[in-house]
PDB file of C-alpha atoms in Angstrom:
ATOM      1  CA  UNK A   1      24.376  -1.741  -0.512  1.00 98.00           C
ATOM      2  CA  UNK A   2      24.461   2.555  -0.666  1.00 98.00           C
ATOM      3  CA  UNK A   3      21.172   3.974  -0.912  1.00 98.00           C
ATOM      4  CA  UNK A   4      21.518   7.596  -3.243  1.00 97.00           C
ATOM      5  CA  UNK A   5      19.675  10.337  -2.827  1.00 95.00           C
ATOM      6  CA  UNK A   6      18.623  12.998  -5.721  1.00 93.00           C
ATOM      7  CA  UNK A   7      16.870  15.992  -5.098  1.00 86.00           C
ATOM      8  CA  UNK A   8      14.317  16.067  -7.881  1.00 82.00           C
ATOM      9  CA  UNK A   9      12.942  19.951  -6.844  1.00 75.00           C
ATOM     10  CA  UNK A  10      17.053  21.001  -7.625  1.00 71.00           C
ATOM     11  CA  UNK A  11      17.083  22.870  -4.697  1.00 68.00           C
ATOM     12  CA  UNK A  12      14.008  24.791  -4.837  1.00 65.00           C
ATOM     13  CA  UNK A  13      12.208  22.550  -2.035  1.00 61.00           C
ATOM     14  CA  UNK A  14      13.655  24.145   1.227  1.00 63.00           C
ATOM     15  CA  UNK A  15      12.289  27.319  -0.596  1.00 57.00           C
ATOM     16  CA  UNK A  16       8.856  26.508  -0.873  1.00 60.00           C
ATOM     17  CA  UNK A  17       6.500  28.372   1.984  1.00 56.00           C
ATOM     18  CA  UNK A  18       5.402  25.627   4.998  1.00 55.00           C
ATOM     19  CA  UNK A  19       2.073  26.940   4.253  1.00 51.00           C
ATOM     20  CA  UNK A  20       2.120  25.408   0.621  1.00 49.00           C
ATOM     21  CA  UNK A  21       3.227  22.152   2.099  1.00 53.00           C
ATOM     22  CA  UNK A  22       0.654  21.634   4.946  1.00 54.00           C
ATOM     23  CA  UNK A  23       3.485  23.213   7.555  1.00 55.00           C
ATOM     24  CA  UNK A  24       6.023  20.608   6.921  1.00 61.00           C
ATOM     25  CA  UNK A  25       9.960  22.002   5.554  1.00 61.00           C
ATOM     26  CA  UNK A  26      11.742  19.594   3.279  1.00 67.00           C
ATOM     27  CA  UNK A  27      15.106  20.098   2.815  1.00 72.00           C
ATOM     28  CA  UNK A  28      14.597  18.193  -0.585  1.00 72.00           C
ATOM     29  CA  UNK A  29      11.835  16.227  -2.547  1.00 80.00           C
ATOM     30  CA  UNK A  30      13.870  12.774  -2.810  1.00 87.00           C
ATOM     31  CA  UNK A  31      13.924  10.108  -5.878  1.00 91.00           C
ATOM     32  CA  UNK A  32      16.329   7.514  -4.529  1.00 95.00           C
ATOM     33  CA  UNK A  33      18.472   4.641  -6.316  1.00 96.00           C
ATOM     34  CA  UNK A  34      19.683   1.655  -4.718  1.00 97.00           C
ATOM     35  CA  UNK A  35      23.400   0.682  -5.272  1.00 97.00           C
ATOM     36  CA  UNK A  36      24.400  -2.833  -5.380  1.00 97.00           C
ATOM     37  CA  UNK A  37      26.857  -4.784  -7.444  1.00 96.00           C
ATOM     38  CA  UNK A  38      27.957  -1.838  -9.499  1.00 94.00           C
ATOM     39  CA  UNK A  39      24.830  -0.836 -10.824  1.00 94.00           C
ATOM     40  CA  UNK A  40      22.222   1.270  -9.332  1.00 96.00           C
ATOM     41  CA  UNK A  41      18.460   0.175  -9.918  1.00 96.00           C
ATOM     42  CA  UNK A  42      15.742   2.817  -9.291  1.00 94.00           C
ATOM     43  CA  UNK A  43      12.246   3.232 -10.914  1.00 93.00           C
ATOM     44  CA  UNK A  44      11.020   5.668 -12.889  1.00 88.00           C
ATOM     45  CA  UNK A  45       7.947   4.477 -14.598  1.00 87.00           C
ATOM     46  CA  UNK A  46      10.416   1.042 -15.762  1.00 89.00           C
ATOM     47  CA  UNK A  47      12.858  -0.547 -13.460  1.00 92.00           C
ATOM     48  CA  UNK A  48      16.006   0.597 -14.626  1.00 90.00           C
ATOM     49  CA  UNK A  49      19.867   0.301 -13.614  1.00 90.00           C
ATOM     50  CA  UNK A  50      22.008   2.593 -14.434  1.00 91.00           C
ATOM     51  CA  UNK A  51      26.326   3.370 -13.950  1.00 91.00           C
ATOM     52  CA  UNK A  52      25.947   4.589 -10.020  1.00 94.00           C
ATOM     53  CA  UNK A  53      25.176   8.065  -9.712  1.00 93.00           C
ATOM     54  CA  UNK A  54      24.015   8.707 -13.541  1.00 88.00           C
ATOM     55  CA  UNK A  55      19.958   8.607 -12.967  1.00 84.00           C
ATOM     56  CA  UNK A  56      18.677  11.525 -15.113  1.00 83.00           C
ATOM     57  CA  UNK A  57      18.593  14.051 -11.828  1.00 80.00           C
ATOM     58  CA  UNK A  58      21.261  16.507 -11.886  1.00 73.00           C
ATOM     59  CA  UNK A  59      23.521  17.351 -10.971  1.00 81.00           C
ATOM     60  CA  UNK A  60      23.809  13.833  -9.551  1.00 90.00           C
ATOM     61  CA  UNK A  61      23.150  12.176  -5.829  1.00 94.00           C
ATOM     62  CA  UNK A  62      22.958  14.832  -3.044  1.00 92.00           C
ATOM     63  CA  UNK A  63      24.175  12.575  -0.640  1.00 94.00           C
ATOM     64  CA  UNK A  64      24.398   8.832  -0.094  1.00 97.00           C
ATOM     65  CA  UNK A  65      23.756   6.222   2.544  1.00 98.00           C
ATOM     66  CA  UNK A  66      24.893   2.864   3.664  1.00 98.00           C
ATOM     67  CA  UNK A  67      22.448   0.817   4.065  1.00 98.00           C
ATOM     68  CA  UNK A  68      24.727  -2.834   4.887  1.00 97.00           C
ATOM     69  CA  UNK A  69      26.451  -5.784   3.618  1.00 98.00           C
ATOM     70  CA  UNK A  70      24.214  -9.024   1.560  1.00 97.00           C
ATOM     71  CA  UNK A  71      24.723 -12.159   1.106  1.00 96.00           C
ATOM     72  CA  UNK A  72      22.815 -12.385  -2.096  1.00 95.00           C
ATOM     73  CA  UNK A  73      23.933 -12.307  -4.981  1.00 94.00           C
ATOM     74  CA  UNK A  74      23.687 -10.045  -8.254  1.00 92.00           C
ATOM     75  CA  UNK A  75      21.854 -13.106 -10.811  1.00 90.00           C
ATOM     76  CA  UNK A  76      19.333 -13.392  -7.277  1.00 93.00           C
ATOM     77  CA  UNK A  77      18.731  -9.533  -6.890  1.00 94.00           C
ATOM     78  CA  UNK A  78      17.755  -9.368 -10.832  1.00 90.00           C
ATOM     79  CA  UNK A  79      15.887 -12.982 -10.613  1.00 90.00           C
ATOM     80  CA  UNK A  80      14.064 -11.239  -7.908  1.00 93.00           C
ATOM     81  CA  UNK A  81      13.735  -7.592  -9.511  1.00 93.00           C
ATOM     82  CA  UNK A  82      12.444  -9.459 -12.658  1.00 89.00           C
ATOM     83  CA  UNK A  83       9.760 -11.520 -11.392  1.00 89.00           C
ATOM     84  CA  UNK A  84       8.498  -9.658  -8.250  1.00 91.00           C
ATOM     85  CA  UNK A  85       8.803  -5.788  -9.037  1.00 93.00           C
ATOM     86  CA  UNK A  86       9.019  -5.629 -12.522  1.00 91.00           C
ATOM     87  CA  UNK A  87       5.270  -6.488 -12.885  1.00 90.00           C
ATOM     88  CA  UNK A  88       4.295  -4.113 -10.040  1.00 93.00           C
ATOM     89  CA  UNK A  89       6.229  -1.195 -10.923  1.00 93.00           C
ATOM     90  CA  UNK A  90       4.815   0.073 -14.126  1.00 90.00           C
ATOM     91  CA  UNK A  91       4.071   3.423 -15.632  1.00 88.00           C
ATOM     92  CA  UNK A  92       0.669   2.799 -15.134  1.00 90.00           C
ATOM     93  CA  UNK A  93       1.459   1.996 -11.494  1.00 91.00           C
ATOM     94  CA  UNK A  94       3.573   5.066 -10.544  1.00 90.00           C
ATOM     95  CA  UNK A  95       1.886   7.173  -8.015  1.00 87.00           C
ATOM     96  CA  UNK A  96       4.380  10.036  -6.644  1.00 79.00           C
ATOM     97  CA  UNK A  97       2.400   9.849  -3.263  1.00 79.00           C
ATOM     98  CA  UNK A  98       1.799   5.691  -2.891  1.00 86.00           C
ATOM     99  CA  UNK A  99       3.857   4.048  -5.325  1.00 90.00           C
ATOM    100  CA  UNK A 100       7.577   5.643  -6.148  1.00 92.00           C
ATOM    101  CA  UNK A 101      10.760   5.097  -6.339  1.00 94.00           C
ATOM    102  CA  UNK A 102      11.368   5.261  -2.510  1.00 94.00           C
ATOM    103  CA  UNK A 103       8.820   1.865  -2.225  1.00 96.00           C
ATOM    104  CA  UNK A 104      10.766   0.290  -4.911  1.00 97.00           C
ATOM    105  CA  UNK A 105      14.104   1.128  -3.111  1.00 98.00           C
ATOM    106  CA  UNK A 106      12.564   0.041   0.197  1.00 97.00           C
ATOM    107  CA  UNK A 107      11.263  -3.146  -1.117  1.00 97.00           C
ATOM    108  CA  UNK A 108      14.962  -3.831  -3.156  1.00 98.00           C
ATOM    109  CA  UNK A 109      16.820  -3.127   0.014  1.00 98.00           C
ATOM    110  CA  UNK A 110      14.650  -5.649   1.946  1.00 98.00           C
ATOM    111  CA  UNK A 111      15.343  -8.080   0.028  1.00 97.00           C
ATOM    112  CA  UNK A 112      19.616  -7.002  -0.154  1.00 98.00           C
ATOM    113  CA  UNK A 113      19.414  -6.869   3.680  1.00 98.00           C
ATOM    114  CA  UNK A 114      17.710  -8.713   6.109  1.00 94.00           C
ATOM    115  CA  UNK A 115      15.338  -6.288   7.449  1.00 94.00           C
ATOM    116  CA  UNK A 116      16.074  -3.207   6.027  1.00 97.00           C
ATOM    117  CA  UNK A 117      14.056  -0.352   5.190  1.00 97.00           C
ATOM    118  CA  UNK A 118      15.515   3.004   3.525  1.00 97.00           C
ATOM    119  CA  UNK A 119      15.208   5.862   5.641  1.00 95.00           C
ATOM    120  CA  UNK A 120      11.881   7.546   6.482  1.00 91.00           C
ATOM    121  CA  UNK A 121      12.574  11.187   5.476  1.00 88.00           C
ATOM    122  CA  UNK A 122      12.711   9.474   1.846  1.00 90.00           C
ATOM    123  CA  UNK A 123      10.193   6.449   2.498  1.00 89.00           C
ATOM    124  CA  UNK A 124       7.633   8.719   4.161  1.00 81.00           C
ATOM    125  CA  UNK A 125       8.036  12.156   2.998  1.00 75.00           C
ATOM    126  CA  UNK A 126       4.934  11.771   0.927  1.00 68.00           C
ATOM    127  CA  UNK A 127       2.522  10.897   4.340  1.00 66.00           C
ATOM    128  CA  UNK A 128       4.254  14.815   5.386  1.00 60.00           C
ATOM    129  CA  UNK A 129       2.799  16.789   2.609  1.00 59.00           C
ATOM    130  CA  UNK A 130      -0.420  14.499   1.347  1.00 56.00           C
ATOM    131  CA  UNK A 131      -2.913  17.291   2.224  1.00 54.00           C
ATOM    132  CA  UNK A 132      -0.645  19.879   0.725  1.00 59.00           C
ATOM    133  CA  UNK A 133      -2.708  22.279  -1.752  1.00 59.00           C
ATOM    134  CA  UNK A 134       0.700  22.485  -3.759  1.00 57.00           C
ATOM    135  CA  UNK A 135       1.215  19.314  -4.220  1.00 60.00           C
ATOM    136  CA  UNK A 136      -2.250  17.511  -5.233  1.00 62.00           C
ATOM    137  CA  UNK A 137      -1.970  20.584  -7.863  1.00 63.00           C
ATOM    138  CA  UNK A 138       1.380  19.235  -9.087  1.00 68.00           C
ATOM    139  CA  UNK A 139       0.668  15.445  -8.697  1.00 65.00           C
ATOM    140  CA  UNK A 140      -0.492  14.533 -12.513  1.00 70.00           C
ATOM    141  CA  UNK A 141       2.562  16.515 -13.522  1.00 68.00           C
ATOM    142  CA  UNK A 142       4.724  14.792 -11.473  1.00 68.00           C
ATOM    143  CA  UNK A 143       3.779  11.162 -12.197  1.00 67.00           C
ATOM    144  CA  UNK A 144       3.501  12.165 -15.699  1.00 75.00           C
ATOM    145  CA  UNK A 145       7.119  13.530 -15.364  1.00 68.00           C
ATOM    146  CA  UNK A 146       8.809  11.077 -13.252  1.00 71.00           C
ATOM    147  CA  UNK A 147       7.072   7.645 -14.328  1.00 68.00           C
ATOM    148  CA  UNK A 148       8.025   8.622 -17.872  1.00 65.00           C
ATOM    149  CA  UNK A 149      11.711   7.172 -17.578  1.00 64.00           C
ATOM    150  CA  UNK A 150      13.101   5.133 -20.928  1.00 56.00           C
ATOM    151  CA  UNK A 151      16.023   3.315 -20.966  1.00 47.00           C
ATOM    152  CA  UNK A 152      19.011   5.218 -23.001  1.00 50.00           C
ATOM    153  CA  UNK A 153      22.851   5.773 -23.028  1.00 44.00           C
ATOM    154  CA  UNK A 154      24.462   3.577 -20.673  1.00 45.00           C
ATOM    155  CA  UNK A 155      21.024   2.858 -18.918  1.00 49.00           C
ATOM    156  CA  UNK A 156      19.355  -0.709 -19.491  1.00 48.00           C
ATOM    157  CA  UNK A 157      15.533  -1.570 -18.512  1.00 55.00           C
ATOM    158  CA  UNK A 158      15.885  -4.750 -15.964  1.00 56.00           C
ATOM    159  CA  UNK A 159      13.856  -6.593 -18.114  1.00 54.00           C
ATOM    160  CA  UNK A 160      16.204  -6.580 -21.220  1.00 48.00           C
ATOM    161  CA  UNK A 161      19.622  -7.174 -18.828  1.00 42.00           C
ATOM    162  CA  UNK A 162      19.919 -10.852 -19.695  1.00 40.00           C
ATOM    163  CA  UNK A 163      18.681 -11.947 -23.094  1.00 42.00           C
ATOM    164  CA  UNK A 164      18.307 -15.334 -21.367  1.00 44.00           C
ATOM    165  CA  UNK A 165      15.445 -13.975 -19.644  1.00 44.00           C
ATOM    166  CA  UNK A 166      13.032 -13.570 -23.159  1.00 43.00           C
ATOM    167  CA  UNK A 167      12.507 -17.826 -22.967  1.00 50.00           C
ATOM    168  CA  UNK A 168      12.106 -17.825 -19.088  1.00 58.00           C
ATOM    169  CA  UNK A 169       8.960 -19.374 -18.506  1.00 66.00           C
ATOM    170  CA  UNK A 170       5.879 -18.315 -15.908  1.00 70.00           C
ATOM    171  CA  UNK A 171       3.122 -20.745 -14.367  1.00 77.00           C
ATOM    172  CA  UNK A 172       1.511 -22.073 -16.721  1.00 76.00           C
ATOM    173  CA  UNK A 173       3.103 -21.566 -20.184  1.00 73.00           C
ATOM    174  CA  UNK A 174       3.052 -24.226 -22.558  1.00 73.00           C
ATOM    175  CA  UNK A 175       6.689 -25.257 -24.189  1.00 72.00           C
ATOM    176  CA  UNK A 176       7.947 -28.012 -26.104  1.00 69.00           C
ATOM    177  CA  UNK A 177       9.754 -30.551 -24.321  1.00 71.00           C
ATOM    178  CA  UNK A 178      12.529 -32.861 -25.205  1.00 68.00           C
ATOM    179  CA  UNK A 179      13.076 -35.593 -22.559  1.00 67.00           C
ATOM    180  CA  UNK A 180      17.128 -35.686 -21.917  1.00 65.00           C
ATOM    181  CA  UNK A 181      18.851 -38.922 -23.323  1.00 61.00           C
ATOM    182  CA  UNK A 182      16.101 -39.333 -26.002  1.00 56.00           C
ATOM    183  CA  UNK A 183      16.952 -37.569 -29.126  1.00 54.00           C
ATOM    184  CA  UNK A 184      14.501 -39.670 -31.412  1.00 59.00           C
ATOM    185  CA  UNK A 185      11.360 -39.137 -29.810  1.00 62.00           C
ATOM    186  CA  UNK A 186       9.313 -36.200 -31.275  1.00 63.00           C
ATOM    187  CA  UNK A 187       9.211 -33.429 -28.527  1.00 66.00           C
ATOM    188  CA  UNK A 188       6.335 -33.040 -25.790  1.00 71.00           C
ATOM    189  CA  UNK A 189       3.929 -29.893 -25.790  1.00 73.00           C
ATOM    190  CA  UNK A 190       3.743 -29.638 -21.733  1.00 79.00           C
ATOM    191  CA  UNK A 191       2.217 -27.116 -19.477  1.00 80.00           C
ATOM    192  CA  UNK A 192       4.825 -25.598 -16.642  1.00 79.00           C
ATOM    193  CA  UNK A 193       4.251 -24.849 -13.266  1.00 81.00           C
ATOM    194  CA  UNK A 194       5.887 -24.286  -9.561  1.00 79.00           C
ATOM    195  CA  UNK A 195       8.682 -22.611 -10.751  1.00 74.00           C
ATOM    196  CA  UNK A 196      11.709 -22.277  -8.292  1.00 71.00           C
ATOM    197  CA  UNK A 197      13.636 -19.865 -10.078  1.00 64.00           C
ATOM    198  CA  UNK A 198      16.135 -20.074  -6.955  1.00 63.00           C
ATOM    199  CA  UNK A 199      17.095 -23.403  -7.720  1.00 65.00           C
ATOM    200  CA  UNK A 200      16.370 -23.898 -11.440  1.00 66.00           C
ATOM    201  CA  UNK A 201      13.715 -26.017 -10.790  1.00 74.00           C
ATOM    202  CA  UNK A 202      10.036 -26.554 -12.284  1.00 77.00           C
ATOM    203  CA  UNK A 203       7.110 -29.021 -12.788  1.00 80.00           C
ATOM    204  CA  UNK A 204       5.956 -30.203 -16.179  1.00 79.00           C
ATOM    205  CA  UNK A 205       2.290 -31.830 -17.235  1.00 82.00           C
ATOM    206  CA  UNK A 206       1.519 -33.418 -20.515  1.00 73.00           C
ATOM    207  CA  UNK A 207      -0.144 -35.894 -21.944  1.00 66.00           C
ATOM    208  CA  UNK A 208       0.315 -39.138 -23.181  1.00 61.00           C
ATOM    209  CA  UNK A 209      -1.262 -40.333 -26.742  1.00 54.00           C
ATOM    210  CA  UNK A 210      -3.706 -42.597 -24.880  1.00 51.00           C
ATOM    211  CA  UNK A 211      -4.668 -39.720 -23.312  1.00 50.00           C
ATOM    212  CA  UNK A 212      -2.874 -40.337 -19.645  1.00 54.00           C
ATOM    213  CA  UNK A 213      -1.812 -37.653 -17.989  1.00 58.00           C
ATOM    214  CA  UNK A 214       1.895 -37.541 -16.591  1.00 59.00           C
ATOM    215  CA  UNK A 215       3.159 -35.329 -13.989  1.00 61.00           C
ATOM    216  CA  UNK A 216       7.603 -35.130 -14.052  1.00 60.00           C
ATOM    217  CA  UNK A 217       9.346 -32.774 -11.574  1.00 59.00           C
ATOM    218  CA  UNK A 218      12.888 -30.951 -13.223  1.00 54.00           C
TER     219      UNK A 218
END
């Protein structure tokens, strides 16, 4: 699992007077990707993965860092990318200060390694320079600019990676049901719930004609 490092400012950050960034020096204003199975997943408005070292920064990663070996593996990172970040990293979510790219990399790597958190000068540069006049002047531009990402080229949004994905089911759904071995029954209109997407797993409730209820664990 490599953790890569883009320097969204190009350059220009170790340039910028301490006094316009509440007396801290950055040596660069970081967006971050996470490599793991040969694809790197980073956020930028959409959870995204990309070929490894292709997110729209260039000239490409400044530098990169190991972050450790997982047991996990890739259909468990995107089952978990899917259902836990994808609905908390949204456009409408992206805050350059409290909700970035470096959280979703943090949160990613967690879950690749066993107690693993990216680096602070990525994960915390934001606490450094959150009373900087410079920067609350340039934050609308900046989440307007960097939570605008759409998938194109070789990039695909993690939602669309498996088509399989469009009939998953969440808590709650309704779905027909046909009960295995019996082909000439008409099928069952049953509610879903307790999904264990970990082991393919889920409860179904429906109801019989006589209007009993049945409860059947898949």
């Amino acid at each position: 699992v490599v953790l890569n490092w883009y320097d969204v400012s190009y350059g220009y950050a170790q340039w910028l007077p301490t006094t316009a960034l509440g007396g801290q020096r950055l040596k660069g204003i970081w967006h971050t990707g996470l490599v793991a199975f040969g694809k790197e997943y980073w956020y930028g408005g959409r959870v995204l993965s990309s070929e490894p070292g292709n997110a729209p920064f260039p000239p490409g990663p400044v530098r990169s860092t190991h972050l450790g070996y997982t047991l996990r593996t890739r259909d468990e990172l995107e089952d978990f990318l899917r259902y836990e970040l994808v609905p908390r990293y949204t456009r409408e979510k992206y805050d350059v200060l409290n909700h970035n790219c470096n959280h979703f990399s943090d949160e990613a790597a967690g879950f690749l390694v066993q107690g693993c958190h990216i680096p602070d000068e990525a994960l915390m540069q934001q606490e450094a320079v959150m009373s900087a006049p410079l920067l609350e002047k340039l934050r609308p531009y900046l989440n307007n600019w960097l939570s605008g990402f759409e998938a194109s080229g070789s990039d695909a949004d993690i939602d669309d990676l498996m088509p399989e994905w469009r009939a998953r089911l969440w808590p709650g759904d309704l779905a027909l049901f046909a009960p295995p071995g019996n082909h000439h029954e008409p099928l069952l209109l049953v509610q879903v719930s307790n999904i264990n997407t970990w082991k393919g797993t889920c409860d179904i409730t429906y109801f019989e004609s006589a209007g009993s209820r049945s409860d059947v664990h898949l």
